[in-house]
């Protein structure tokens, strides 16, 4: 066993109101520099929809992630040799057209217009070339455009859905959608790291955050193609790739990442998971429908005496183990089994998990209320407006079992809480429903607490990062007493 | 006149080579140590993805092959001379060199067109990029001229250029090999040293950091900020 700790995340999709506060918080801190205007380390997509960059889930086009060949893993976009022949021109790399060209407006024109019958207008100006442009796409261009034949109908997750199911999704007045906030998944088997020829990308040992060493990045661009979630971005100005850093300077000082901190819907949870790193390759090479379970099995019980002993042997600090014991992510993913990783079939073992959305599924019942009678207690997920198959394509490699489990449990808890607070459901029925959904009163209360009432400190359990030890490995802090500091003192200036 | 020629020769074939070689090493190493952030291929593929292929790919295959050929001529002059003894083989050698050169120039033309025509690419084009491209084009064109009009470049390289370069490396430059050469050949040499001189100041340094270790590297990289076995827990007082 090789136990490591990983800062992991859960997003509860039912709670996301699509306000994009998270994206703005991130943008303000990290990506309002030249060359990064188009980047959204955190973005919120409307599903069904094509996402950002357009159709990022289409791995026929972008060749992101891994593929399995006779039990062996290899990068879909490249192999070792191909990374050299493709280095001059990367055939799978998205270009700015697949994202959008950032722009501002020529506001000056509003202040000194020539006399005319029309109102003066501020024409859009490209933030790249500084010239007037026609805007073709922008951030969240397909926001709320469910039902659109340009966006929603081209969602790659509609694959394997019957025509009937599609028609149902797109019938006017029955349109269905939900929000899908995305950041880097800080995967256990990151394709970006594996693809970087320079070795500039790495996973931090102590917390699993995936980073790009800006000094070693040489703009070979492999990571942009290799990340199946398209969460590494190319900074065209500095000539370096950049990505979500999980706000590590904040995390190291005990603060939640900006998108987590600012989330209005309080959909976000962050905590430590202990896992067995020896199982990474084996798990990632399994058949698609087994990965969800196997990845869950890699996550270890932080209360288990053996696990604690092994973790300590591996140098994991007591404070980290304690954080793992209080981790909300552990509860959602492992204990309750209601949070699922996105697109396991990319085989990167993402460590951001999603609680699949119940709302659109429930309202499948022809707009009627959910019935409270015994037999009909569960909404008929098979008749759902949002086909389970669709969610399964997103969150469990096509296997409906896991999605169904998560939805049934949530639905039973909702009924149970309704019985408790409103009382128009017989509590006995509700309890029976809980048992049928593999839950219990205690668990229902715990989930209710976590989802609806949890406080800031319960949602974000951030371990001390012990940077004091990190520093001592490289430098003697006392040596630098009375100096101006030490570290990365070079100005990040574009090369000649 | 003769004296003037001698001054020119001293400048171009003694001073310039040493200046270039020392600058090359000093500045490349300095930048790598002190301004590492600037060591990048500065790719512009993200801004324009289609013309990009027709410029960068032929250019790089062309230039890398032709440089390899030059290196081979320099390292194994004997082999080259023996090979070139048979006229047919000389033609094969010279025609391949010509083809690599043409590939390079086609790539360069496309790179120029792209950098002129695409507004976005234009904004990330620095004066250094133009200098680099112009001087490389000059080099390739003069090389093609030599290959086309004096079809014995490879043999000439083996008999004259190799000894000259060796004499430079041994700090006793011998210009007798150079003097008899046609003007275009001399120009090609001087321009080459100028490229070496400017090399470390431009994006060309990307060729120095070819990521060969990737071939044998493990896929995943984990960086530990502390010694994993030596962390101090409350009860683990050993450290
Ligand atoms: C050693 C292997 C080499 C590799 C892996 C390599 C790779 C690259 C890459 C990735 C780019 C950026 C292309 C882009 O815009 O996306 C580039 C550009 C460039 N390379 Fe290389 N290169 C190599 C050798 C060379 C050599 C030997 C030269 C010339 C002496 C050279 C000259 C250039 C030039 C001039 C550009 C800029 C082209 C432009 O203006 O768009 N490269 N190279
Ligand atoms: S801030 Fe929270 S609720 Fe708002 S869009 Fe982002 S994830 Fe959803």
Short mmCIF file of C-alpha atoms in Angstrom, two decimals, chain A residues 2-4 38 66 73-75 78-80 83-85 87-91 93-97 99 101 126 128-131 188-191 193-206 213-221 234 236-240 312-319 465-474 488 490-496, chain B residues 27 31-64 114-115 118-129 132 198-236 239:
data_model
loop_
_atom_site.label_atom_id
_atom_site.label_comp_id
_atom_site.label_asym_id
_atom_site.label_seq_id
_atom_site.Cartn_x
_atom_site.Cartn_y
_atom_site.Cartn_z
CA UNK A 2 1.22 3.47 -0.88
CA UNK A 3 -1.11 5.87 0.88
CA UNK A 4 -1.32 9.43 -0.32
CA UNK A 38 -10.34 33.82 -22.76
CA UNK A 66 -6.31 7.71 -22.13
CA UNK A 73 -2.97 2.45 -20.96
CA UNK A 74 -1.83 4.93 -23.52
CA UNK A 75 -2.59 8.53 -24.23
CA UNK A 78 -0.06 10.85 -28.59
CA UNK A 79 2.48 8.26 -27.63
CA UNK A 80 6.05 8.93 -26.70
CA UNK A 83 4.85 13.61 -29.23
CA UNK A 84 8.04 14.36 -31.11
CA UNK A 85 6.62 14.14 -34.61
CA UNK A 87 5.63 18.75 -31.64
CA UNK A 88 5.83 21.24 -34.53
CA UNK A 89 2.12 21.14 -35.17
CA UNK A 90 -0.26 19.46 -32.78
CA UNK A 91 -3.10 18.02 -34.87
CA UNK A 93 -5.10 21.02 -30.39
CA UNK A 94 -8.10 23.32 -30.16
CA UNK A 95 -7.51 26.86 -31.34
CA UNK A 96 -8.95 30.12 -30.12
CA UNK A 97 -11.89 29.62 -32.50
CA UNK A 99 -13.14 28.93 -27.31
CA UNK A 101 -11.87 35.65 -29.14
CA UNK A 126 -10.51 42.19 -30.09
CA UNK A 128 -5.88 39.97 -28.98
CA UNK A 129 -5.32 42.00 -32.11
CA UNK A 130 -6.81 45.29 -30.96
CA UNK A 131 -8.87 45.52 -34.16
CA UNK A 188 -5.07 10.75 -9.92
CA UNK A 189 -3.94 9.66 -13.38
CA UNK A 190 -3.63 13.01 -15.12
CA UNK A 191 -3.24 12.85 -18.89
CA UNK A 193 1.06 15.46 -16.72
CA UNK A 194 1.73 12.28 -18.65
CA UNK A 195 1.77 14.11 -21.96
CA UNK A 196 4.13 16.94 -21.05
CA UNK A 197 7.42 16.27 -22.82
CA UNK A 198 9.26 18.85 -20.72
CA UNK A 199 8.15 17.34 -17.45
CA UNK A 200 6.83 20.75 -16.48
CA UNK A 201 3.56 19.37 -15.15
CA UNK A 202 3.34 17.58 -11.86
CA UNK A 203 1.08 16.47 -9.10
CA UNK A 204 1.96 17.77 -5.67
CA UNK A 205 2.75 14.88 -3.41
CA UNK A 206 1.24 16.30 -0.26
CA UNK A 213 5.94 24.66 -13.62
CA UNK A 214 5.96 27.93 -15.51
CA UNK A 215 9.72 27.93 -15.82
CA UNK A 216 9.87 24.52 -17.42
CA UNK A 217 6.93 24.85 -19.79
CA UNK A 218 8.25 25.27 -23.33
CA UNK A 219 4.95 25.66 -25.18
CA UNK A 220 4.98 22.16 -26.70
CA UNK A 221 1.21 22.25 -26.02
CA UNK A 234 -2.58 28.04 -23.53
CA UNK A 236 -0.81 32.98 -26.09
CA UNK A 237 0.98 35.98 -24.64
CA UNK A 238 3.44 34.39 -22.25
CA UNK A 239 3.86 31.28 -24.37
CA UNK A 240 3.07 28.96 -21.47
CA UNK A 312 1.81 7.74 9.03
CA UNK A 313 4.52 5.50 7.71
CA UNK A 314 4.21 7.33 4.42
CA UNK A 315 4.77 10.65 6.12
CA UNK A 316 1.18 11.88 6.09
CA UNK A 317 0.77 14.33 8.93
CA UNK A 318 -1.64 13.76 11.81
CA UNK A 319 -3.44 16.93 10.91
CA UNK A 465 -0.24 22.28 4.53
CA UNK A 466 2.97 22.13 6.54
CA UNK A 467 4.82 24.43 4.20
CA UNK A 468 7.29 25.07 6.96
CA UNK A 469 8.69 21.61 6.28
CA UNK A 470 8.64 22.13 2.55
CA UNK A 471 10.75 25.23 2.85
CA UNK A 472 13.25 23.53 5.10
CA UNK A 473 13.90 20.93 2.46
CA UNK A 474 15.32 23.49 0.08
CA UNK A 488 10.58 32.90 -7.71
CA UNK A 490 12.01 36.44 -11.98
CA UNK A 491 9.46 38.59 -13.70
CA UNK A 492 7.20 36.37 -15.82
CA UNK A 493 8.13 38.17 -18.99
CA UNK A 494 7.52 36.77 -22.45
CA UNK A 495 10.72 35.39 -24.04
CA UNK A 496 12.34 37.10 -26.99
CA UNK B 27 24.00 33.90 -23.27
CA UNK B 31 19.22 32.82 -19.95
CA UNK B 32 18.65 29.25 -18.89
CA UNK B 33 19.88 30.01 -15.40
CA UNK B 34 18.48 33.47 -14.88
CA UNK B 35 15.64 34.02 -17.29
CA UNK B 36 14.27 30.56 -17.66
CA UNK B 37 10.73 31.78 -18.09
CA UNK B 38 11.67 33.07 -21.53
CA UNK B 39 12.91 29.67 -22.71
CA UNK B 40 9.96 28.67 -24.85
CA UNK B 41 9.05 27.83 -28.43
CA UNK B 42 6.46 30.61 -28.07
CA UNK B 43 4.00 28.61 -30.12
CA UNK B 44 1.34 30.56 -31.96
CA UNK B 45 -0.67 27.54 -33.02
CA UNK B 46 -3.40 28.45 -30.58
CA UNK B 47 -4.13 31.65 -32.47
CA UNK B 48 -4.13 30.15 -35.96
CA UNK B 49 -4.39 26.45 -36.50
CA UNK B 50 -4.52 25.77 -40.25
CA UNK B 51 -1.82 27.66 -42.14
CA UNK B 52 0.30 26.76 -39.15
CA UNK B 53 0.73 23.20 -40.37
CA UNK B 54 2.00 24.18 -43.83
CA UNK B 55 4.60 26.50 -42.38
CA UNK B 56 5.96 24.92 -39.26
CA UNK B 57 6.03 21.29 -40.35
CA UNK B 58 7.93 21.54 -43.67
CA UNK B 59 10.23 24.16 -42.18
CA UNK B 60 11.23 22.06 -39.19
CA UNK B 61 11.63 18.78 -41.05
CA UNK B 62 13.63 20.60 -43.68
CA UNK B 63 15.90 22.50 -41.33
CA UNK B 64 16.49 19.60 -38.97
CA UNK B 114 0.99 33.48 -41.97
CA UNK B 115 2.68 36.08 -39.84
CA UNK B 118 -3.26 36.65 -39.63
CA UNK B 119 -4.09 39.56 -37.37
CA UNK B 120 -3.87 37.56 -34.19
CA UNK B 121 -0.54 35.96 -35.04
CA UNK B 122 0.77 39.38 -36.02
CA UNK B 123 0.19 40.70 -32.50
CA UNK B 124 2.47 38.07 -30.99
CA UNK B 125 5.19 38.66 -33.57
CA UNK B 126 8.12 40.54 -32.08
CA UNK B 127 10.95 42.31 -33.95
CA UNK B 128 13.12 39.42 -32.86
CA UNK B 129 10.82 37.04 -34.71
CA UNK B 132 15.11 35.41 -36.87
CA UNK B 198 21.82 35.89 -32.53
CA UNK B 199 20.58 32.42 -31.62
CA UNK B 200 20.66 32.79 -27.82
CA UNK B 201 18.81 36.12 -27.94
CA UNK B 202 15.84 34.75 -29.85
CA UNK B 203 13.21 32.05 -29.54
CA UNK B 204 15.67 29.73 -31.29
CA UNK B 205 16.82 28.61 -27.85
CA UNK B 206 13.83 26.26 -27.94
CA UNK B 207 15.93 23.92 -30.04
CA UNK B 208 18.35 23.56 -27.12
CA UNK B 209 15.72 22.21 -24.78
CA UNK B 210 14.43 19.39 -26.93
CA UNK B 211 12.72 17.22 -24.29
CA UNK B 212 14.49 13.96 -25.06
CA UNK B 213 14.26 12.59 -21.50
CA UNK B 214 10.52 12.20 -22.13
CA UNK B 215 11.26 9.03 -24.11
CA UNK B 216 12.40 7.14 -21.05
CA UNK B 217 10.48 9.00 -18.39
CA UNK B 218 7.63 7.50 -16.37
CA UNK B 219 4.30 9.02 -17.41
CA UNK B 220 3.36 10.47 -14.07
CA UNK B 221 5.38 13.01 -12.12
CA UNK B 222 4.80 13.65 -8.44
CA UNK B 223 6.78 16.33 -6.68
CA UNK B 224 7.18 15.96 -2.96
CA UNK B 225 7.77 19.04 -0.93
CA UNK B 226 9.05 17.09 1.98
CA UNK B 227 10.85 13.92 2.69
CA UNK B 228 7.99 11.44 2.86
CA UNK B 229 9.50 9.30 5.55
CA UNK B 230 10.65 12.11 7.78
CA UNK B 231 7.58 14.11 8.57
CA UNK B 232 7.22 15.20 12.14
CA UNK B 233 4.03 14.03 13.71
CA UNK B 234 3.26 14.70 17.30
CA UNK B 235 4.31 11.23 18.36
CA UNK B 236 7.00 10.72 15.77
CA UNK B 239 13.27 13.96 13.35
#
